[in-house]
Backbone as ProteinMPNN parsed JSONL, in Angstrom:
{"seq_chain_A": "XXXXXXXXXXXXXXXXXXXXXXXXXXXXXXXXXXXXXXXXXXXXXXXXXXXXXXXXXXXXXXXXXXXXXXXXXXXXXXXXXXXXXXXXXXXXXXXXXXXXXXXXXXXXXXXXXXXXXXXXXXXXXXXXXXXXXXXXXXXXXXXXXXXXXXXX", "coords_chain_A": {"N_chain_A": [[0.852, -1.176, 0.0], [0.552, 2.203, -0.846], [0.676, 5.776, -0.469], [-0.138, 8.723, -2.32], [0.467, 12.082, -3.184], [-0.833, 14.525, -5.169], [0.639, 17.191, -6.61], [0.874, 18.813, -4.139], [-0.045, 21.631, -2.106], [0.342, 22.722, 0.4], [2.646, 22.736, 2.908], [2.313, 21.776, 5.537], [0.225, 19.914, 5.308], [1.456, 17.983, 3.731], [3.493, 17.229, 5.474], [1.975, 16.116, 7.587], [0.769, 13.974, 6.23], [3.03, 12.505, 5.503], [3.969, 11.813, 8.008], [1.889, 10.132, 8.843], [2.195, 8.103, 6.917], [4.757, 7.167, 7.648], [4.254, 6.214, 10.255], [2.562, 4.069, 9.746], [4.048, 2.492, 8.11], [4.085, 2.682, 5.279], [4.832, 3.595, 1.882], [5.287, 6.939, 0.662], [4.385, 9.08, -1.948], [5.317, 11.961, -3.651], [4.044, 14.001, -5.983], [5.282, 16.238, -8.039], [4.906, 19.58, -9.514], [5.271, 21.122, -6.277], [3.429, 23.348, -4.128], [5.118, 24.78, -2.57], [8.523, 25.221, -1.479], [9.943, 22.154, -1.623], [11.526, 20.286, 0.769], [13.397, 18.372, 3.154], [14.039, 19.973, 5.304], [12.091, 21.996, 5.156], [9.845, 20.474, 5.722], [10.388, 19.683, 8.331], [10.228, 22.178, 9.594], [7.535, 22.49, 9.335], [6.666, 20.875, 11.273], [7.053, 18.158, 10.966], [8.632, 15.816, 12.193], [9.164, 13.227, 11.59], [10.194, 12.845, 9.124], [12.659, 11.714, 8.302], [12.195, 9.058, 8.782], [10.194, 8.3, 7.098], [9.313, 6.657, 4.069], [9.966, 8.146, 1.267], [9.092, 9.055, -1.981], [9.926, 11.005, -4.65], [8.477, 12.501, -7.466], [9.015, 14.097, -10.47], [6.958, 14.985, -12.076], [3.543, 14.37, -13.208], [3.536, 12.487, -15.362], [5.937, 11.063, -15.018], [5.488, 9.845, -12.525], [3.2, 8.289, -13.187], [4.248, 6.597, -15.159], [6.096, 5.216, -13.548], [4.376, 3.868, -11.687], [2.807, 2.302, -13.406], [4.754, 0.648, -14.513], [5.206, -1.018, -12.418], [2.852, -2.234, -12.156], [0.785, -1.309, -10.469], [-2.341, -0.564, -9.023], [-4.221, 2.436, -9.28], [-5.903, 4.317, -7.025], [-8.061, 6.814, -6.858], [-8.93, 9.354, -4.667], [-11.678, 11.336, -4.376], [-14.027, 14.027, -4.457], [-15.773, 13.678, -6.431], [-16.12, 11.06, -6.699], [-17.198, 7.734, -7.569], [-17.629, 5.501, -6.001], [-18.499, 4.863, -2.703], [-16.355, 4.983, 0.154], [-16.81, 2.88, 2.198], [-17.799, 0.854, 0.579], [-15.852, 0.031, -1.155], [-13.32, -2.251, -2.251], [-10.096, -2.9, -1.325], [-6.707, -3.731, -2.4], [-3.505, -5.084, -1.426], [-1.463, -3.853, -2.96], [-2.318, -1.396, -3.851], [-2.262, 2.095, -4.787], [-3.02, 4.947, -3.108], [-4.366, 7.877, -4.094], [-4.32, 11.39, -3.69], [-5.592, 14.6, -4.351], [-4.521, 18.002, -5.19], [-4.874, 20.607, -2.766], [-6.504, 22.876, -3.432], [-7.576, 22.369, -5.93], [-7.887, 19.676, -6.583], [-7.485, 17.037, -8.875], [-6.529, 17.103, -12.358], [-8.542, 16.339, -15.323], [-7.218, 14.367, -16.916], [-5.826, 12.897, -15.044], [-7.893, 11.891, -13.48], [-8.933, 10.206, -15.453], [-6.884, 8.347, -15.691], [-7.006, 6.886, -13.39], [-7.646, 3.786, -11.765], [-9.78, 3.343, -10.164], [-12.29, 5.358, -8.569], [-12.885, 6.875, -5.543], [-14.938, 7.976, -2.883], [-15.083, 9.677, 0.24], [-17.638, 9.356, 2.394], [-19.627, 11.999, 3.696], [-21.414, 14.504, 5.595], [-24.042, 16.296, 3.905], [-23.702, 19.463, 2.203], [-21.078, 20.104, 2.779], [-17.923, 20.764, 1.385], [-15.418, 19.334, 1.251], [-13.019, 17.213, 2.945], [-10.013, 17.939, 4.804], [-6.98, 17.31, 3.072], [-4.913, 15.782, 4.276], [-6.253, 14.621, 6.406], [-8.126, 13.126, 4.974], [-6.372, 11.33, 3.709], [-5.442, 9.884, 5.927], [-7.835, 8.676, 6.872], [-8.571, 7.124, 4.639], [-6.287, 5.475, 4.284], [-6.253, 4.052, 6.712], [-8.624, 2.531, 6.484], [-8.04, 1.048, 4.151], [-5.781, -0.43, 4.997], [-6.942, -1.828, 7.1], [-8.745, -3.477, 5.722], [-6.986, -5.022, 4.169], [-5.449, -6.263, 6.013], [-3.085, -5.046, 6.686], [-1.924, -3.613, 8.77], [0.819, -2.524, 10.79], [2.715, -4.699, 12.957]], "CA_chain_A": [[0.0, 0.0, 0.0], [1.264, 3.473, -0.9], [-0.143, 6.965, -0.653], [0.47, 9.676, -3.24], [-0.097, 13.42, -3.143], [-0.687, 15.181, -6.463], [0.958, 18.619, -6.567], [0.392, 19.407, -2.884], [0.181, 23.068, -2.009], [0.554, 23.163, 1.777], [3.685, 21.908, 3.527], [1.781, 21.118, 6.727], [-0.532, 18.725, 4.89], [2.439, 16.984, 3.308], [4.131, 16.741, 6.699], [1.04, 15.238, 8.295], [0.618, 12.756, 5.437], [4.271, 11.734, 5.617], [3.99, 11.242, 9.363], [0.956, 9.006, 8.799], [2.841, 7.033, 6.146], [5.842, 6.608, 8.463], [3.697, 5.47, 11.387], [1.933, 2.834, 9.277], [4.999, 1.723, 7.317], [3.784, 2.684, 3.85], [5.565, 4.591, 1.107], [4.575, 8.149, 0.274], [4.842, 9.639, -3.218], [5.017, 13.365, -3.858], [4.039, 14.283, -7.414], [5.574, 17.663, -8.133], [5.476, 20.549, -8.585], [4.595, 21.443, -5.021], [3.127, 24.761, -3.959], [6.079, 25.3, -1.605], [9.824, 24.584, -1.716], [9.946, 20.851, -0.966], [12.794, 19.822, 1.323], [13.221, 17.822, 4.493], [14.098, 21.083, 6.24], [10.774, 22.643, 5.142], [8.911, 19.6, 6.414], [10.673, 19.781, 9.766], [9.655, 23.448, 10.047], [6.08, 22.298, 9.387], [6.375, 20.0, 12.403], [7.103, 16.756, 10.57], [9.918, 15.295, 12.643], [9.277, 11.839, 11.162], [10.583, 12.847, 7.713], [13.757, 10.777, 8.037], [11.703, 7.685, 8.909], [9.214, 8.032, 6.048], [9.809, 6.246, 2.75], [9.46, 9.201, 0.395], [9.479, 8.997, -3.393], [9.564, 12.244, -5.34], [8.306, 12.367, -8.91], [9.097, 15.459, -10.997], [5.686, 15.366, -12.688], [2.555, 13.301, -13.276], [3.921, 11.439, -16.311], [6.982, 10.224, -14.415], [4.818, 9.018, -11.518], [2.327, 7.32, -13.838], [5.132, 5.591, -15.762], [6.636, 4.408, -12.446], [3.368, 2.966, -11.106], [2.411, 1.329, -14.432], [5.842, -0.332, -14.656], [5.088, -1.933, -11.279], [1.495, -2.78, -12.235], [0.041, -0.925, -9.268], [-3.611, 0.111, -9.28], [-4.316, 3.793, -8.771], [-7.207, 4.579, -6.437], [-8.171, 8.261, -6.676], [-9.923, 9.843, -3.71], [-12.231, 12.527, -4.983], [-15.415, 14.35, -4.111], [-16.551, 13.259, -7.598], [-15.963, 9.618, -6.767], [-18.395, 6.937, -7.828], [-17.779, 4.442, -5.008], [-18.259, 5.281, -1.316], [-15.265, 4.256, 0.806], [-17.166, 1.596, 2.835], [-18.18, -0.135, -0.43], [-14.72, -0.27, -2.031], [-12.432, -3.316, -1.799], [-8.695, -2.593, -1.603], [-5.706, -4.794, -2.457], [-2.281, -4.586, -0.767], [-0.572, -3.094, -3.841], [-2.957, -0.165, -4.318], [-1.741, 3.418, -4.471], [-4.117, 5.843, -2.771], [-3.968, 9.184, -4.624], [-5.059, 12.543, -3.185], [-5.316, 15.759, -5.188], [-4.101, 19.288, -4.631], [-5.856, 21.141, -1.834], [-7.455, 23.839, -4.003], [-8.127, 22.014, -7.25], [-7.989, 18.239, -6.823], [-6.635, 16.587, -9.969], [-7.125, 17.381, -13.668], [-9.296, 15.254, -15.946], [-6.381, 13.255, -17.392], [-5.49, 12.073, -13.876], [-9.136, 11.136, -13.228], [-9.043, 9.166, -16.475], [-5.843, 7.34, -15.469], [-7.293, 6.125, -12.165], [-8.327, 2.488, -11.907], [-11.024, 3.478, -9.413], [-12.501, 6.626, -7.904], [-13.537, 6.603, -4.26], [-15.271, 9.161, -2.086], [-15.306, 9.484, 1.671], [-18.949, 9.944, 2.677], [-19.73, 12.992, 4.767], [-22.682, 15.211, 5.583], [-24.305, 17.208, 2.801], [-23.369, 20.879, 2.367], [-19.655, 20.29, 3.038], [-17.188, 20.548, 0.136], [-14.414, 18.278, 1.317], [-12.174, 17.112, 4.13], [-8.601, 18.262, 4.619], [-6.334, 16.228, 2.322], [-4.179, 14.905, 5.192], [-7.273, 13.852, 7.131], [-8.635, 12.149, 4.005], [-5.358, 10.293, 3.523], [-5.449, 9.044, 7.124], [-9.057, 7.869, 6.88], [-8.502, 6.144, 3.548], [-5.227, 4.512, 4.562], [-6.684, 3.174, 7.808], [-9.595, 1.573, 5.954], [-7.35, 0.149, 3.217], [-4.96, -1.351, 5.784], [-7.855, -2.706, 7.831], [-9.256, -4.488, 4.787], [-5.919, -5.897, 3.655], [-4.705, -6.776, 7.174], [-1.749, -4.512, 6.5], [-1.433, -2.807, 9.882], [2.081, -3.028, 11.355], [2.593, -5.473, 14.199]], "C_chain_A": [[0.893, 1.233, 0.0], [0.235, 4.598, -0.866], [0.608, 7.906, -1.591], [-0.285, 10.993, -3.152], [0.212, 14.111, -4.466], [-0.524, 16.688, -6.26], [0.438, 19.307, -5.303], [0.818, 20.86, -2.759], [0.584, 23.538, -0.622], [1.521, 22.202, 2.478], [3.157, 21.157, 4.744], [0.981, 19.876, 6.39], [0.402, 17.615, 4.425], [3.106, 16.386, 4.537], [3.235, 15.777, 7.449], [0.869, 13.92, 7.552], [1.866, 11.879, 5.511], [4.396, 11.103, 6.999], [3.069, 10.031, 9.43], [1.582, 7.831, 8.063], [3.948, 6.365, 6.965], [5.29, 5.741, 9.589], [3.077, 4.141, 10.972], [2.828, 2.022, 8.346], [4.661, 1.617, 5.843], [4.607, 3.764, 3.165], [4.664, 5.77, 0.782], [5.223, 8.719, -0.983], [4.386, 11.083, -3.303], [5.157, 13.618, -5.355], [4.147, 15.791, -7.562], [4.99, 18.251, -9.417], [4.614, 20.744, -7.341], [4.342, 22.954, -4.971], [4.036, 25.438, -2.946], [7.418, 24.651, -1.923], [9.912, 23.268, -0.922], [11.361, 20.505, -0.523], [12.503, 19.228, 2.687], [13.252, 18.929, 5.546], [12.738, 21.799, 6.313], [9.752, 21.799, 5.886], [9.143, 19.63, 7.922], [10.107, 21.067, 10.342], [8.141, 23.346, 10.162], [5.693, 21.322, 10.496], [6.449, 18.526, 12.087], [8.471, 16.183, 10.927], [10.111, 13.832, 12.273], [9.809, 11.731, 9.73], [11.679, 11.834, 7.404], [13.299, 9.328, 8.088], [10.685, 7.319, 7.833], [9.92, 7.592, 4.772], [9.174, 7.184, 1.732], [10.01, 8.997, -1.012], [8.989, 10.29, -4.042], [9.513, 11.974, -6.833], [8.201, 13.78, -9.476], [7.788, 15.928, -11.638], [4.777, 14.14, -12.753], [3.007, 12.157, -14.18], [4.98, 10.513, -15.737], [6.384, 9.314, -13.343], [3.995, 7.927, -12.187], [3.142, 6.225, -14.527], [5.679, 4.654, -14.687], [5.598, 3.402, -11.962], [2.903, 1.935, -12.128], [3.481, 0.251, -14.601], [5.819, -1.362, -13.526], [3.693, -2.544, -11.163], [0.692, -2.53, -10.956], [-1.24, -0.206, -9.676], [-3.612, 1.471, -8.603], [-5.748, 4.042, -8.321], [-7.261, 6.071, -6.101], [-9.273, 8.571, -5.668], [-10.37, 11.211, -4.184], [-13.64, 12.778, -4.484], [-16.339, 13.971, -5.261], [-16.515, 11.742, -7.748], [-17.267, 8.882, -6.952], [-18.659, 5.931, -6.72], [-17.526, 4.99, -3.603], [-17.192, 4.392, -0.666], [-15.704, 2.938, 1.446], [-17.505, 0.485, 1.839], [-17.018, -0.567, -1.318], [-13.846, -1.359, -1.418], [-11.007, -3.008, -2.268], [-7.87, -3.863, -1.749], [-4.402, -4.233, -1.888], [-1.37, -3.735, -1.641], [-1.171, -1.795, -4.363], [-2.144, 1.067, -3.944], [-2.953, 4.315, -4.263], [-3.684, 7.261, -3.129], [-4.909, 10.278, -4.138], [-4.621, 13.777, -3.952], [-4.861, 16.98, -4.418], [-5.241, 19.892, -3.816], [-6.904, 22.036, -2.501], [-8.162, 23.342, -5.256], [-8.287, 20.518, -7.501], [-6.997, 17.797, -7.885], [-7.311, 16.922, -11.294], [-7.782, 16.13, -14.264], [-8.415, 14.085, -16.384], [-5.919, 12.356, -16.236], [-6.716, 11.259, -13.46], [-9.223, 9.955, -14.184], [-8.031, 8.043, -16.269], [-6.117, 6.447, -14.264], [-8.008, 4.818, -12.499], [-9.66, 2.496, -11.167], [-11.065, 4.864, -8.796], [-13.36, 6.379, -6.68], [-13.804, 7.925, -3.56], [-15.44, 8.763, -0.628], [-16.646, 10.135, 1.999], [-18.884, 10.927, 3.848], [-21.087, 13.681, 4.641], [-22.808, 16.116, 4.359], [-23.898, 18.63, 3.191], [-21.933, 21.13, 2.811], [-18.908, 19.934, 1.755], [-16.256, 19.354, 0.217], [-13.734, 18.289, 2.679], [-10.779, 17.634, 3.794], [-7.911, 17.062, 3.982], [-5.568, 15.269, 3.243], [-5.128, 14.049, 6.023], [-7.829, 12.768, 6.222], [-7.648, 11.01, 3.813], [-5.327, 9.343, 4.723], [-6.663, 8.131, 7.184], [-8.96, 6.759, 5.848], [-7.455, 5.067, 3.823], [-5.632, 3.55, 5.669], [-7.679, 2.125, 7.309], [-8.925, 0.573, 5.013], [-6.494, -0.865, 3.978], [-5.824, -2.302, 6.598], [-8.338, -3.838, 6.92], [-8.19, -5.493, 4.375], [-5.066, -6.506, 4.757], [-3.265, -6.287, 7.139], [-1.227, -3.658, 7.626], [-0.126, -3.4, 10.412], [1.843, -3.749, 12.674], [3.144, -4.71, 15.372]], "O_chain_A": [[1.868, 1.305, 0.748], [-0.933, 4.394, -1.195], [1.837, 7.888, -1.649], [-1.512, 11.018, -3.058], [1.375, 14.263, -4.839], [-1.441, 17.367, -5.796], [-0.338, 20.26, -5.379], [1.879, 21.265, -3.233], [1.114, 24.639, -0.475], [1.241, 21.011, 2.617], [3.527, 20.002, 4.955], [1.05, 18.882, 7.114], [0.16, 16.439, 4.698], [3.266, 15.169, 4.629], [3.694, 14.727, 7.901], [0.827, 12.86, 8.176], [1.767, 10.654, 5.575], [4.88, 9.978, 7.131], [3.432, 9.009, 10.013], [1.511, 6.694, 8.528], [4.062, 5.139, 6.974], [5.805, 4.653, 9.845], [3.066, 3.19, 11.753], [2.413, 0.977, 7.846], [4.916, 0.588, 5.218], [5.027, 4.732, 3.798], [3.449, 5.628, 0.644], [6.446, 8.828, -1.073], [3.22, 11.395, -3.06], [6.238, 13.471, -5.925], [3.211, 16.526, -7.246], [4.616, 17.502, -10.319], [3.398, 20.555, -7.364], [4.973, 23.726, -5.692], [3.754, 26.554, -2.51], [7.444, 23.613, -2.585], [9.95, 23.283, 0.308], [12.279, 20.439, -1.339], [11.485, 19.54, 3.306], [12.569, 18.835, 6.565], [12.285, 22.164, 7.398], [8.896, 22.329, 6.594], [8.188, 19.604, 8.698], [9.567, 21.067, 11.448], [7.529, 24.029, 10.983], [4.519, 20.982, 10.641], [5.954, 17.709, 12.864], [9.354, 16.077, 10.076], [11.14, 13.25, 12.618], [9.866, 10.631, 9.18], [11.639, 11.169, 6.369], [13.942, 8.457, 7.502], [10.351, 6.145, 7.676], [10.993, 8.094, 4.438], [8.003, 7.041, 1.378], [11.208, 8.797, -1.213], [7.805, 10.622, -3.991], [10.386, 11.311, -7.393], [7.385, 14.574, -9.009], [7.537, 17.129, -11.73], [5.178, 13.03, -12.405], [2.88, 10.989, -13.813], [4.924, 9.302, -15.949], [6.736, 8.137, -13.264], [4.081, 6.762, -11.798], [2.767, 5.053, -14.483], [5.724, 3.44, -14.885], [5.898, 2.215, -11.838], [2.629, 0.794, -11.756], [3.161, -0.919, -14.807], [6.358, -2.458, -13.674], [3.388, -3.266, -10.214], [0.016, -3.421, -10.44], [-1.229, 0.65, -10.56], [-3.081, 1.64, -7.506], [-6.684, 3.989, -9.12], [-6.592, 6.532, -5.177], [-10.404, 8.105, -5.804], [-9.562, 12.121, -4.37], [-14.359, 11.844, -4.131], [-17.558, 13.943, -5.09], [-16.845, 11.209, -8.808], [-18.323, 9.359, -6.535], [-19.808, 5.541, -6.513], [-16.45, 5.527, -3.338], [-17.143, 3.188, -0.918], [-15.017, 1.935, 1.252], [-17.503, -0.691, 2.201], [-17.188, -1.453, -2.156], [-13.651, -1.388, -0.203], [-10.753, -2.874, -3.465], [-8.269, -4.933, -1.288], [-4.218, -3.016, -1.872], [-0.573, -2.96, -1.111], [-0.583, -1.156, -5.236], [-1.439, 1.088, -2.935], [-3.809, 4.428, -5.14], [-2.742, 7.791, -2.539], [-6.13, 10.123, -4.167], [-3.429, 13.985, -4.18], [-4.819, 16.997, -3.188], [-6.416, 19.711, -4.136], [-8.083, 21.953, -2.158], [-9.233, 23.84, -5.604], [-8.787, 20.135, -8.559], [-5.815, 18.132, -7.818], [-8.537, 17.016, -11.354], [-7.598, 15.018, -13.77], [-8.816, 12.93, -16.243], [-5.652, 11.173, -16.446], [-6.598, 10.08, -13.128], [-9.547, 8.839, -13.777], [-8.299, 6.899, -16.638], [-5.527, 5.375, -14.135], [-8.855, 4.76, -13.39], [-10.567, 1.738, -11.51], [-10.029, 5.474, -8.531], [-14.421, 5.759, -6.76], [-13.009, 8.861, -3.632], [-15.883, 7.659, -0.312], [-16.774, 11.355, 1.89], [-18.187, 10.708, 4.839], [-21.817, 13.454, 3.676], [-21.815, 16.632, 3.846], [-23.767, 18.947, 4.374], [-21.595, 22.254, 3.183], [-19.213, 18.93, 1.112], [-16.292, 18.468, -0.636], [-13.858, 19.238, 3.454], [-10.419, 17.752, 2.622], [-8.224, 15.919, 4.315], [-5.575, 14.06, 3.007], [-4.837, 12.887, 6.309], [-7.987, 11.622, 6.642], [-8.047, 9.847, 3.76], [-5.199, 8.131, 4.55], [-6.541, 6.949, 7.507], [-9.233, 5.596, 6.145], [-7.713, 3.881, 3.615], [-5.377, 2.351, 5.567], [-7.581, 0.955, 7.678], [-9.214, -0.622, 5.072], [-6.488, -2.045, 3.629], [-5.467, -3.468, 6.766], [-8.337, -5.006, 7.308], [-8.471, -6.685, 4.249], [-4.077, -7.185, 4.48], [-2.341, -7.011, 7.51], [-0.182, -3.026, 7.474], [0.027, -4.619, 10.477], [0.899, -3.45, 13.406], [3.123, -5.208, 16.497]]}, "name": "protein", "num_of_chains": 1, "seq": "XXXXXXXXXXXXXXXXXXXXXXXXXXXXXXXXXXXXXXXXXXXXXXXXXXXXXXXXXXXXXXXXXXXXXXXXXXXXXXXXXXXXXXXXXXXXXXXXXXXXXXXXXXXXXXXXXXXXXXXXXXXXXXXXXXXXXXXXXXXXXXXXXXXXXXXX"}
């Protein structure tokens, strides 16, 4: 199981997501460009003292990330407010990559089209979306629960 952040804009959200990935022993992919100067020092300033323990993969752009994941035959599960499948109804596999879009804009249509599945986290009506780091934590916990992938 991996998580991936598409062109994240807020260092604090990246730091929180990387901390979650480190705590659960999953890889984290950052698909650049970022909306801030990406460095371990910037993440530490954002309060992410787990950066050295996280397995971080940086991809210079979407095409490089997509080529990487296709070469490893990993399914891409996009979390989106436009998702067709509610999270409780989706079945994960251990090799899935959970993808989360940019805070202000999500992902463009070509990324939606590349996804093997689109999943939404159900919430009350009249709310636009959850924070991306919160969404990543919720989704990862459910995916690991289903696949029995929690660390011992």
